[in-house]
Amino acid sequence: MSNKLKIGILISGQGSNLQALIDACEQPDFPAEIVLVISNVKNAKGIEIAINANIPCFIIDHKKYINRENFEAVMTERLSEAKVELVCLAGFMRLLSKKFIKLWFNRLINIHPSLLPAFKGLNVHVRAIDAGAKFSGCTVHFVRKHMDNGPIIAQSVVPVHDDDTSNELAERILKQEHRLYPSVVRWFAEDRVKIQGERVVVTGIDHPETTVTNPSPAL
Ligand code: GAR
């Protein structure tokens, strides 16, 4: 039997982060395996990605349940049956209840396409551009009761260019998401992610001294 960390992935959409995690898990030395995927949207593109990778995939359509609690109870049943140890939200666009978050406390992580705590919620790229931000990026964090909030595990930064459209910025950030999420899952599986109050320390990491400036200072 495998001693890899068992992860469950929750999706609602195209599943490109799911694909990045599948690719990482296919590396023989990667310490985690995806044991199931749940989509709350019945036509989500990510479902096909899971099926193609031979990963058990459940469509649990929230619209079919009378309330959030019943919907989440079915998700928990599936996650528990599969003995999931870490739940990864990967473009899962449904708010989760306090009860669900408590049940999976510190075993539930999310990726968000901004540098939290800036730009929580939706339409993040348009808002980052409109606010004149010179950098944006993505964040992987533990999930807490407030949306897009919780101890930050890791972030990647990208520049915002003067002529960026929100699609161009989204694409630049998504590329970094695909690198960041597998790294965080690896660290978690290696038991290197230590929560200290609201802060997270990842052990065994070289601390970068690099600073980046946008626009670049004149030479
Ligand atoms: C990603 O950019 C992810 O960060 C974002 O949805 C996209 C899903 O893409 N998540 C959120 O905005 C959550 N607040 P994907 O389905 O291709 O992985």
Short mmCIF file of N, CA and C in Angstrom, two decimals, residues 82 100 144:
data_model
loop_
_atom_site.label_atom_id
_atom_site.label_comp_id
_atom_site.label_asym_id
_atom_site.label_seq_id
_atom_site.Cartn_x
_atom_site.Cartn_y
_atom_site.Cartn_z
N ALA A 82 -12.64 7.89 0.94
CA ALA A 82 -11.38 7.78 0.18
C ALA A 82 -10.17 8.02 1.09
N PHE A 100 -17.98 22.61 7.92
CA PHE A 100 -17.08 21.88 7.02
C PHE A 100 -15.63 22.30 7.27
N ARG A 144 -10.09 29.38 6.33
CA ARG A 144 -10.75 29.75 7.57
C ARG A 144 -12.15 30.22 7.24
#
